[in-house]
Amino acid sequence: MDKFTFVGNGDVNAIDDLYERYKENPESVDREWARFFEGVDFVKTDFEAGEKGIPENFEKELKVLKLIEDYRFRGHLFTRTNPVRERRKYAPTLDIENYGLEKSDLTNTFQAGLEVGLGVVTLQEIVDHLQATFCESIGIEFAYIREPERIEWIKDRIDLKNRPKFSQDEKKHIFSKISSATIFEQFLAKKYVGQKRFSIEGGEALIPALDIVIQKAGELGVKEVVMGMAHRGRLSTLVNIFEKDHESIFCEFDGKQFDSDDSFDGDVKYHLGFSTDVKTMSGQEVHLTLAPNPSHLEAVDPVVQGIARAKIDEYLHEEKSIITVAVHGDGAIAGQGVVYEVVQMAQLDGYRTGGTIHIVVNNQVGFTTNYLDARSSTYCTDVAKTTLSPVFHVNGDDVEAVVQAMSIAVEYRQRFNRDVFIDLLGYRKYGHNEGDEPKFTQPKLYKSIAKHPNPRKIYLEQLMKEGAMSAAEGKKIEEDHLAMLDKSYEASKKREKAVVLNFLEETWEGYRHGSIEDFDQSPNTSVAKDKLIDLGQKLATLPEDLKYFRKIKKLLNDRLDQLKNNRLDWGMAEMLAYATLLDEGYPVRISGQDVERGTFSHRHAVVKTEDDEQEIITLNMLNEKQAKFHIYNSLLSEYGVLGFEYGYSLAKPNGLTIWEAQFGDFYNGAQIMIDQFISSGEDKWFVQSGLVMLLPHGYEGMGGEHSSARIERFLQMCADLNWQVCNTTTPANHFHLLRRQLHREFRKPLVVFSPKMLLRYPKAVSTLGEMAEGHFMEVLDDKDIDKAKIDTLVLCSGKFYYEAKVEAEKRGVENAAFIRMEQMYPFPEKQLKAVLDTYSNAKKKIWAQEEPENMGPWSYVAMKLRGEALDIVSRKPSSAPAAGSSETHKRRLEDLFNGLFHKIAAK
């Protein structure tokens, strides 16, 4: 039977019938009606406790309860939360006539008042209370939450008598914060006319909102707050919340050169990160971190989560010790899909950080786009309903309401460790930037804004009416603040350069930035053979007395056999790399789609028992002193998850952080993270990352979406030692490459075009001795050849080496050597020359690749070997990376080999 969802206001018999069905089975009716009837039972219990029994007006009691329930469900639609224009109209309204009640009922008393904590009172008192609670400056969406505990907690906190009340000193503190925001912006407008600053004017309440987050967080035992936000209001946040000195801001406005060498590019002032310790009014010290961000809106959201999770894993060990704050714009939170990805990550074991406080600075307009054109949903915050998170819509002109809502939000987050959203409704006083003219596109709105007093003036008038502050006091606060700004402005003129600091400077103490000399030779990453055998046996041995799937037992037994036979495949070498790092005290974290088993079933880092799916992670069973190994299958996301792991790597330089794509082709779902953060973060923000990206790559007849990780794109972005780009071909070299990440005094992102075919290729095996000696080899020479016969050198990378060698053997070719470039950036010029110089009879050089000519490493290699006589063999240029037909793939590979060996044979 369908659940009954709505009954006309006058259909009392239908309500009675529905109530009977509810008593038999509460789940047979809609959730809204179930809650309504809970109130009915509450009232009935109170009636039946008396001597008179159920009165005749019981039907009207039901209607009043329905009215109360609708205020909870729909009251947010009828609030006074918009400071500059009329709200949209919604029907039906909350007028009592829509509930079968009449004006004459307003003076009658109702037991339903007990439901809202008023006792037996008149309907007028109930309505007044509901209006004040749900329809004034704060509108609350929460009734969709399915957990009674959370609903009752919110009901209790939003009740007027339980909301925070402010003392005179607290009111003055709030006023000082709104004043500092207003006066700072006005000062900048006068001193830097026409310069972009992305003013917070119209949304100044953000500053007291963030202030109460920190004040309340300190009271509740929070030690750190990590924040991400876009450009609007960022400068005001830096000086008024993070206490960044004004002189630095003014130097940045003056465009002064950064205090570093000329190779450092830096970034605009409203993108830079910052960290500091602040002391709350009650004496607690809270560490604040503001992550740097690009202009790509919301891209910083997952980065903030990763930073916070790393801090939790590394030293805080408790979610309640840290709070993440994400400051959004109304257009961005509704339009940018990464917000949804991050919200979906919030309760997942691998990514949870204990809940985020989301604050929307709601300007009611995008760059020039009206809010009605910016979303289909009612509110920009409707993504919150995905995870049943409460939303507070607040009028930004009512600063005390803003502080009330934020205080409740912090308490909620700490109580339930879940997300909470604040929709801070204001306006944007100017255009998108201060040089833009908004009246071109919103003339009516900006006519209203031009006449509208700022929140500081509104609050000062309120305090004067209350007798909490005089006009003279307000004026003195303004004059004192302006004097301080003037003094800092004059002092900034004496500074010659602007200062850019690593926003995680304390975390990175003891590390230096890398230099080109660091890549002349990789550091020693060998591990004693006995240690390799010991760790290999432990990671390949499952606990006894548990039932395992037959194939997994065979797979792990095969790994033990590899140790005995001294022939280690890719999966075993990779696991040994992790095991040795863990044994040395370096934690390892891996995440991505299907990483626990591995897309190609090569890893099996997590083994599940057959009967109860108990998870066994042998990498956490090596010894008592080892570091922790974490591996998580991610949600089906590239953008959000890669951003999270990048953030994690920023805050944990002493650990190996890895993101693996399901196929390398899919990385471009996270292109923004790669372009704006990973490839350029050190050059823009002076921050290092040791993130590893494993991107399965190789042409094996699987079509255009399962062949190429787009090597050419990564190589095109190589400069300033920004990262390392590698394509390893032996298990041992891969072992050394992963270990190299942590055996240096600096960190660089590592992009690895990892194999598919080579995971089980018989010739792609290594010995324990190759891991027990040496280091990562940037260039691998050919093996088992007579160099005196070699007149042609074929440079290549990846698994194409093995295929070309097999084909050369089939064709009886003995005059060509195949040299593998395992590292493409930083370009191994010295290492390559050392190998090439051993071929005294070589007359020709060819670059050979399986990718089309306009893809793969060719263009990059040709640029690096400019001046060399270097020929090219590849597939023909193509718009798609690979063919969808396996037969076409085979034919093109045959054509490729024919072309290659024709050139080798040519004199």
PDB file of C-alpha atoms in Angstrom, residues 159-386:
ATOM      1  CA  ASP A 159      14.180  27.489  20.588  1.00  0.00           C
ATOM      2  CA  LEU A 160      14.295  31.206  21.336  1.00  0.00           C
ATOM      3  CA  LYS A 161      14.803  30.751  25.044  1.00  0.00           C
ATOM      4  CA  ASN A 162      17.822  28.496  24.413  1.00  0.00           C
ATOM      5  CA  ARG A 163      19.568  30.575  21.767  1.00  0.00           C
ATOM      6  CA  PRO A 164      22.762  32.386  22.789  1.00  0.00           C
ATOM      7  CA  LYS A 165      22.154  35.697  24.578  1.00  0.00           C
ATOM      8  CA  PHE A 166      24.854  38.339  24.430  1.00  0.00           C
ATOM      9  CA  SER A 167      26.209  40.436  27.260  1.00  0.00           C
ATOM     10  CA  GLN A 168      27.142  44.065  26.709  1.00  0.00           C
ATOM     11  CA  ASP A 169      30.816  43.128  26.400  1.00  0.00           C
ATOM     12  CA  GLU A 170      29.995  40.427  23.853  1.00  0.00           C
ATOM     13  CA  LYS A 171      27.927  42.896  21.830  1.00  0.00           C
ATOM     14  CA  LYS A 172      30.849  45.314  21.799  1.00  0.00           C
ATOM     15  CA  HIS A 173      33.161  42.524  20.647  1.00  0.00           C
ATOM     16  CA  ILE A 174      30.776  41.669  17.805  1.00  0.00           C
ATOM     17  CA  PHE A 175      30.634  45.348  16.884  1.00  0.00           C
ATOM     18  CA  SER A 176      34.421  45.593  16.866  1.00  0.00           C
ATOM     19  CA  LYS A 177      34.583  42.709  14.400  1.00  0.00           C
ATOM     20  CA  ILE A 178      31.965  44.100  12.030  1.00  0.00           C
ATOM     21  CA  SER A 179      33.691  47.486  12.308  1.00  0.00           C
ATOM     22  CA  SER A 180      37.117  46.104  11.456  1.00  0.00           C
ATOM     23  CA  ALA A 181      35.689  44.465   8.325  1.00  0.00           C
ATOM     24  CA  THR A 182      33.851  47.609   7.186  1.00  0.00           C
ATOM     25  CA  ILE A 183      36.623  50.106   7.907  1.00  0.00           C
ATOM     26  CA  PHE A 184      39.352  47.925   6.361  1.00  0.00           C
ATOM     27  CA  GLU A 185      37.442  47.651   3.086  1.00  0.00           C
ATOM     28  CA  GLN A 186      36.709  51.392   3.020  1.00  0.00           C
ATOM     29  CA  PHE A 187      40.389  52.133   3.672  1.00  0.00           C
ATOM     30  CA  LEU A 188      41.491  49.921   0.775  1.00  0.00           C
ATOM     31  CA  ALA A 189      38.938  51.581  -1.511  1.00  0.00           C
ATOM     32  CA  LYS A 190      40.481  54.990  -0.820  1.00  0.00           C
ATOM     33  CA  LYS A 191      44.145  53.994  -0.957  1.00  0.00           C
ATOM     34  CA  TYR A 192      44.015  51.584  -3.899  1.00  0.00           C
ATOM     35  CA  VAL A 193      41.400  53.007  -6.213  1.00  0.00           C
ATOM     36  CA  GLY A 194      40.370  50.605  -8.955  1.00  0.00           C
ATOM     37  CA  GLN A 195      42.565  47.730  -7.726  1.00  0.00           C
ATOM     38  CA  LYS A 196      40.977  44.311  -7.438  1.00  0.00           C
ATOM     39  CA  ARG A 197      40.392  43.363  -3.824  1.00  0.00           C
ATOM     40  CA  PHE A 198      37.142  41.374  -4.077  1.00  0.00           C
ATOM     41  CA  SER A 199      35.553  43.292  -1.246  1.00  0.00           C
ATOM     42  CA  ILE A 200      33.388  41.625   1.387  1.00  0.00           C
ATOM     43  CA  GLU A 201      31.182  44.733   1.558  1.00  0.00           C
ATOM     44  CA  GLY A 202      27.592  43.585   1.753  1.00  0.00           C
ATOM     45  CA  GLY A 203      28.727  40.383   3.459  1.00  0.00           C
ATOM     46  CA  GLU A 204      30.752  41.892   6.305  1.00  0.00           C
ATOM     47  CA  ALA A 205      28.968  39.596   8.742  1.00  0.00           C
ATOM     48  CA  LEU A 206      31.341  36.868   7.557  1.00  0.00           C
ATOM     49  CA  ILE A 207      34.011  38.298   9.873  1.00  0.00           C
ATOM     50  CA  PRO A 208      32.030  38.056  13.149  1.00  0.00           C
ATOM     51  CA  ALA A 209      30.769  34.689  11.861  1.00  0.00           C
ATOM     52  CA  LEU A 210      34.301  33.321  11.513  1.00  0.00           C
ATOM     53  CA  ASP A 211      35.294  34.925  14.789  1.00  0.00           C
ATOM     54  CA  ILE A 212      32.595  33.071  16.734  1.00  0.00           C
ATOM     55  CA  VAL A 213      33.624  29.815  15.043  1.00  0.00           C
ATOM     56  CA  ILE A 214      37.081  30.228  16.551  1.00  0.00           C
ATOM     57  CA  GLN A 215      35.839  31.506  19.916  1.00  0.00           C
ATOM     58  CA  LYS A 216      33.330  28.670  20.275  1.00  0.00           C
ATOM     59  CA  ALA A 217      35.749  26.086  18.921  1.00  0.00           C
ATOM     60  CA  GLY A 218      38.301  27.069  21.563  1.00  0.00           C
ATOM     61  CA  GLU A 219      35.703  26.695  24.312  1.00  0.00           C
ATOM     62  CA  LEU A 220      34.840  23.197  23.034  1.00  0.00           C
ATOM     63  CA  GLY A 221      38.437  21.988  23.030  1.00  0.00           C
ATOM     64  CA  VAL A 222      39.273  22.437  19.358  1.00  0.00           C
ATOM     65  CA  LYS A 223      43.001  22.863  18.780  1.00  0.00           C
ATOM     66  CA  GLU A 224      43.053  23.669  15.063  1.00  0.00           C
ATOM     67  CA  VAL A 225      40.828  25.168  12.371  1.00  0.00           C
ATOM     68  CA  VAL A 226      41.642  24.581   8.699  1.00  0.00           C
ATOM     69  CA  MET A 227      39.871  26.810   6.241  1.00  0.00           C
ATOM     70  CA  GLY A 228      39.384  27.123   2.503  1.00  0.00           C
ATOM     71  CA  MET A 229      37.768  30.043   0.752  1.00  0.00           C
ATOM     72  CA  ALA A 230      37.759  31.831  -2.581  1.00  0.00           C
ATOM     73  CA  HIS A 231      38.878  35.393  -3.210  1.00  0.00           C
ATOM     74  CA  ARG A 232      35.858  37.393  -1.995  1.00  0.00           C
ATOM     75  CA  GLY A 233      36.489  38.577   1.545  1.00  0.00           C
ATOM     76  CA  ARG A 234      39.817  36.792   1.765  1.00  0.00           C
ATOM     77  CA  LEU A 235      41.914  39.883   2.520  1.00  0.00           C
ATOM     78  CA  SER A 236      39.570  40.944   5.299  1.00  0.00           C
ATOM     79  CA  THR A 237      39.650  37.411   6.668  1.00  0.00           C
ATOM     80  CA  LEU A 238      43.454  37.383   6.642  1.00  0.00           C
ATOM     81  CA  VAL A 239      43.816  40.585   8.658  1.00  0.00           C
ATOM     82  CA  ASN A 240      40.736  40.400  10.888  1.00  0.00           C
ATOM     83  CA  ILE A 241      40.641  36.659  11.665  1.00  0.00           C
ATOM     84  CA  PHE A 242      44.117  35.300  10.922  1.00  0.00           C
ATOM     85  CA  GLU A 243      45.790  38.473  12.232  1.00  0.00           C
ATOM     86  CA  LYS A 244      48.083  38.812   9.214  1.00  0.00           C
ATOM     87  CA  ASP A 245      49.850  42.130   9.547  1.00  0.00           C
ATOM     88  CA  HIS A 246      48.404  44.951   7.486  1.00  0.00           C
ATOM     89  CA  GLU A 247      51.820  46.004   6.245  1.00  0.00           C
ATOM     90  CA  SER A 248      52.198  42.756   4.301  1.00  0.00           C
ATOM     91  CA  ILE A 249      48.804  43.227   2.663  1.00  0.00           C
ATOM     92  CA  PHE A 250      49.689  46.789   1.650  1.00  0.00           C
ATOM     93  CA  CYS A 251      53.032  45.634   0.194  1.00  0.00           C
ATOM     94  CA  GLU A 252      51.147  43.105  -1.903  1.00  0.00           C
ATOM     95  CA  PHE A 253      48.793  45.849  -3.109  1.00  0.00           C
ATOM     96  CA  ASP A 254      51.832  47.872  -4.114  1.00  0.00           C
ATOM     97  CA  GLY A 255      52.962  44.962  -6.286  1.00  0.00           C
ATOM     98  CA  LYS A 256      56.370  44.642  -4.660  1.00  0.00           C
ATOM     99  CA  GLN A 257      58.634  41.781  -5.671  1.00  0.00           C
ATOM    100  CA  PHE A 258      58.588  38.707  -3.466  1.00  0.00           C
ATOM    101  CA  ASP A 259      61.579  38.116  -1.205  1.00  0.00           C
ATOM    102  CA  SER A 260      62.902  35.126  -3.160  1.00  0.00           C
ATOM    103  CA  ASP A 261      64.875  34.523  -6.327  1.00  0.00           C
ATOM    104  CA  ASP A 262      63.537  35.585  -9.701  1.00  0.00           C
ATOM    105  CA  SER A 263      62.447  32.044 -10.612  1.00  0.00           C
ATOM    106  CA  PHE A 264      59.668  32.165  -8.021  1.00  0.00           C
ATOM    107  CA  ASP A 265      56.451  33.408  -9.634  1.00  0.00           C
ATOM    108  CA  GLY A 266      54.223  33.747  -6.576  1.00  0.00           C
ATOM    109  CA  ASP A 267      50.525  34.498  -6.794  1.00  0.00           C
ATOM    110  CA  VAL A 268      48.056  37.334  -6.395  1.00  0.00           C
ATOM    111  CA  LYS A 269      47.371  38.540  -2.858  1.00  0.00           C
ATOM    112  CA  TYR A 270      43.863  37.091  -2.620  1.00  0.00           C
ATOM    113  CA  HIS A 271      45.064  33.533  -3.370  1.00  0.00           C
ATOM    114  CA  LEU A 272      47.811  33.181  -0.773  1.00  0.00           C
ATOM    115  CA  GLY A 273      47.614  30.864   2.233  1.00  0.00           C
ATOM    116  CA  PHE A 274      48.510  31.630   5.823  1.00  0.00           C
ATOM    117  CA  SER A 275      48.876  29.984   9.233  1.00  0.00           C
ATOM    118  CA  THR A 276      48.962  31.457  12.705  1.00  0.00           C
ATOM    119  CA  ASP A 277      48.107  30.877  16.360  1.00  0.00           C
ATOM    120  CA  VAL A 278      45.364  33.025  17.874  1.00  0.00           C
ATOM    121  CA  LYS A 279      44.161  33.312  21.453  1.00  0.00           C
ATOM    122  CA  THR A 280      40.423  33.296  22.096  1.00  0.00           C
ATOM    123  CA  MET A 281      38.686  35.684  24.486  1.00  0.00           C
ATOM    124  CA  SER A 282      38.488  32.880  27.046  1.00  0.00           C
ATOM    125  CA  GLY A 283      42.220  32.174  26.786  1.00  0.00           C
ATOM    126  CA  GLN A 284      42.470  29.090  24.567  1.00  0.00           C
ATOM    127  CA  GLU A 285      45.048  28.985  21.790  1.00  0.00           C
ATOM    128  CA  VAL A 286      43.787  27.800  18.403  1.00  0.00           C
ATOM    129  CA  HIS A 287      46.011  27.190  15.380  1.00  0.00           C
ATOM    130  CA  LEU A 288      44.486  28.555  12.172  1.00  0.00           C
ATOM    131  CA  THR A 289      45.367  27.448   8.652  1.00  0.00           C
ATOM    132  CA  LEU A 290      44.077  29.063   5.469  1.00  0.00           C
ATOM    133  CA  ALA A 291      44.921  26.980   2.405  1.00  0.00           C
ATOM    134  CA  PRO A 292      46.073  28.773  -0.748  1.00  0.00           C
ATOM    135  CA  ASN A 293      43.689  28.519  -3.660  1.00  0.00           C
ATOM    136  CA  PRO A 294      43.437  29.265  -7.365  1.00  0.00           C
ATOM    137  CA  SER A 295      40.649  31.199  -9.056  1.00  0.00           C
ATOM    138  CA  HIS A 296      38.942  27.906  -9.847  1.00  0.00           C
ATOM    139  CA  LEU A 297      36.053  28.130  -7.424  1.00  0.00           C
ATOM    140  CA  GLU A 298      35.606  25.343  -4.872  1.00  0.00           C
ATOM    141  CA  ALA A 299      38.786  23.562  -6.039  1.00  0.00           C
ATOM    142  CA  VAL A 300      40.323  24.106  -2.611  1.00  0.00           C
ATOM    143  CA  ASP A 301      37.516  22.237  -0.802  1.00  0.00           C
ATOM    144  CA  PRO A 302      38.986  18.706  -0.995  1.00  0.00           C
ATOM    145  CA  VAL A 303      42.491  20.056  -0.337  1.00  0.00           C
ATOM    146  CA  VAL A 304      41.334  21.453   3.005  1.00  0.00           C
ATOM    147  CA  GLN A 305      39.821  18.084   3.917  1.00  0.00           C
ATOM    148  CA  GLY A 306      43.064  16.293   3.089  1.00  0.00           C
ATOM    149  CA  ILE A 307      45.124  18.705   5.185  1.00  0.00           C
ATOM    150  CA  ALA A 308      42.824  18.179   8.154  1.00  0.00           C
ATOM    151  CA  ARG A 309      42.814  14.384   7.809  1.00  0.00           C
ATOM    152  CA  ALA A 310      46.620  14.319   7.712  1.00  0.00           C
ATOM    153  CA  LYS A 311      46.742  16.319  10.935  1.00  0.00           C
ATOM    154  CA  ILE A 312      44.254  13.922  12.541  1.00  0.00           C
ATOM    155  CA  ASP A 313      46.237  10.868  11.451  1.00  0.00           C
ATOM    156  CA  GLU A 314      49.624  12.373  12.314  1.00  0.00           C
ATOM    157  CA  TYR A 315      49.211  13.899  15.757  1.00  0.00           C
ATOM    158  CA  LEU A 316      45.711  15.016  16.755  1.00  0.00           C
ATOM    159  CA  HIS A 317      44.200  11.498  16.669  1.00  0.00           C
ATOM    160  CA  GLU A 318      40.700  12.868  17.257  1.00  0.00           C
ATOM    161  CA  GLU A 319      38.234  14.539  14.905  1.00  0.00           C
ATOM    162  CA  LYS A 320      36.916  16.831  17.620  1.00  0.00           C
ATOM    163  CA  SER A 321      40.347  18.465  17.912  1.00  0.00           C
ATOM    164  CA  ILE A 322      40.111  20.051  14.467  1.00  0.00           C
ATOM    165  CA  ILE A 323      37.386  21.775  12.459  1.00  0.00           C
ATOM    166  CA  THR A 324      37.338  22.344   8.715  1.00  0.00           C
ATOM    167  CA  VAL A 325      35.594  25.482   7.458  1.00  0.00           C
ATOM    168  CA  ALA A 326      34.665  25.907   3.787  1.00  0.00           C
ATOM    169  CA  VAL A 327      33.587  29.372   2.663  1.00  0.00           C
ATOM    170  CA  HIS A 328      31.584  29.244  -0.558  1.00  0.00           C
ATOM    171  CA  GLY A 329      29.911  31.631  -2.939  1.00  0.00           C
ATOM    172  CA  ASP A 330      26.265  31.071  -3.772  1.00  0.00           C
ATOM    173  CA  GLY A 331      26.922  30.524  -7.467  1.00  0.00           C
ATOM    174  CA  ALA A 332      29.874  28.214  -6.872  1.00  0.00           C
ATOM    175  CA  ILE A 333      28.318  25.940  -4.266  1.00  0.00           C
ATOM    176  CA  ALA A 334      25.356  25.321  -6.564  1.00  0.00           C
ATOM    177  CA  GLY A 335      27.321  25.076  -9.807  1.00  0.00           C
ATOM    178  CA  GLN A 336      30.604  23.338  -9.051  1.00  0.00           C
ATOM    179  CA  GLY A 337      30.368  19.555  -8.937  1.00  0.00           C
ATOM    180  CA  VAL A 338      33.381  19.121  -6.670  1.00  0.00           C
ATOM    181  CA  VAL A 339      31.221  20.404  -3.796  1.00  0.00           C
ATOM    182  CA  TYR A 340      28.977  17.365  -4.206  1.00  0.00           C
ATOM    183  CA  GLU A 341      32.013  15.074  -4.304  1.00  0.00           C
ATOM    184  CA  VAL A 342      33.387  16.545  -1.079  1.00  0.00           C
ATOM    185  CA  VAL A 343      29.999  16.365   0.660  1.00  0.00           C
ATOM    186  CA  GLN A 344      29.748  12.688  -0.303  1.00  0.00           C
ATOM    187  CA  MET A 345      33.217  12.059   1.169  1.00  0.00           C
ATOM    188  CA  ALA A 346      32.256  13.479   4.563  1.00  0.00           C
ATOM    189  CA  GLN A 347      31.235  10.236   6.274  1.00  0.00           C
ATOM    190  CA  LEU A 348      33.523   7.785   4.461  1.00  0.00           C
ATOM    191  CA  ASP A 349      36.183   6.069   6.545  1.00  0.00           C
ATOM    192  CA  GLY A 350      39.023   7.047   4.244  1.00  0.00           C
ATOM    193  CA  TYR A 351      38.111  10.721   4.012  1.00  0.00           C
ATOM    194  CA  ARG A 352      36.084  11.819   7.017  1.00  0.00           C
ATOM    195  CA  THR A 353      37.387  14.716   9.077  1.00  0.00           C
ATOM    196  CA  GLY A 354      34.588  15.015  11.619  1.00  0.00           C
ATOM    197  CA  GLY A 355      32.256  17.313   9.694  1.00  0.00           C
ATOM    198  CA  THR A 356      32.738  20.629   7.916  1.00  0.00           C
ATOM    199  CA  ILE A 357      31.175  23.989   8.673  1.00  0.00           C
ATOM    200  CA  HIS A 358      30.092  25.302   5.277  1.00  0.00           C
ATOM    201  CA  ILE A 359      29.525  29.066   5.114  1.00  0.00           C
ATOM    202  CA  VAL A 360      27.976  30.523   1.975  1.00  0.00           C
ATOM    203  CA  VAL A 361      28.628  34.212   1.373  1.00  0.00           C
ATOM    204  CA  ASN A 362      25.417  34.608  -0.600  1.00  0.00           C
ATOM    205  CA  ASN A 363      25.651  37.654  -2.871  1.00  0.00           C
ATOM    206  CA  GLN A 364      22.499  36.558  -4.735  1.00  0.00           C
ATOM    207  CA  VAL A 365      24.380  36.996  -7.996  1.00  0.00           C
ATOM    208  CA  GLY A 366      27.280  35.387  -9.853  1.00  0.00           C
ATOM    209  CA  PHE A 367      29.687  37.446 -11.935  1.00  0.00           C
ATOM    210  CA  THR A 368      26.736  38.869 -13.853  1.00  0.00           C
ATOM    211  CA  THR A 369      24.339  35.937 -13.527  1.00  0.00           C
ATOM    212  CA  ASN A 370      21.102  36.317 -11.568  1.00  0.00           C
ATOM    213  CA  TYR A 371      20.450  33.650  -8.953  1.00  0.00           C
ATOM    214  CA  LEU A 372      17.374  32.447 -10.867  1.00  0.00           C
ATOM    215  CA  ASP A 373      19.675  31.514 -13.761  1.00  0.00           C
ATOM    216  CA  ALA A 374      22.294  29.948 -11.508  1.00  0.00           C
ATOM    217  CA  ARG A 375      20.434  26.896 -10.219  1.00  0.00           C
ATOM    218  CA  SER A 376      17.267  24.826 -10.479  1.00  0.00           C
ATOM    219  CA  SER A 377      17.052  24.149  -6.758  1.00  0.00           C
ATOM    220  CA  THR A 378      15.257  26.410  -4.295  1.00  0.00           C
ATOM    221  CA  TYR A 379      18.414  27.226  -2.377  1.00  0.00           C
ATOM    222  CA  CYS A 380      22.059  27.292  -3.364  1.00  0.00           C
ATOM    223  CA  THR A 381      22.688  25.071  -0.310  1.00  0.00           C
ATOM    224  CA  ASP A 382      20.387  22.236  -1.375  1.00  0.00           C
ATOM    225  CA  VAL A 383      23.425  19.977  -1.808  1.00  0.00           C
ATOM    226  CA  ALA A 384      23.309  19.774   2.017  1.00  0.00           C
ATOM    227  CA  LYS A 385      20.240  17.560   1.781  1.00  0.00           C
ATOM    228  CA  THR A 386      22.377  14.884   0.105  1.00  0.00           C
TER     229      THR A 386
END
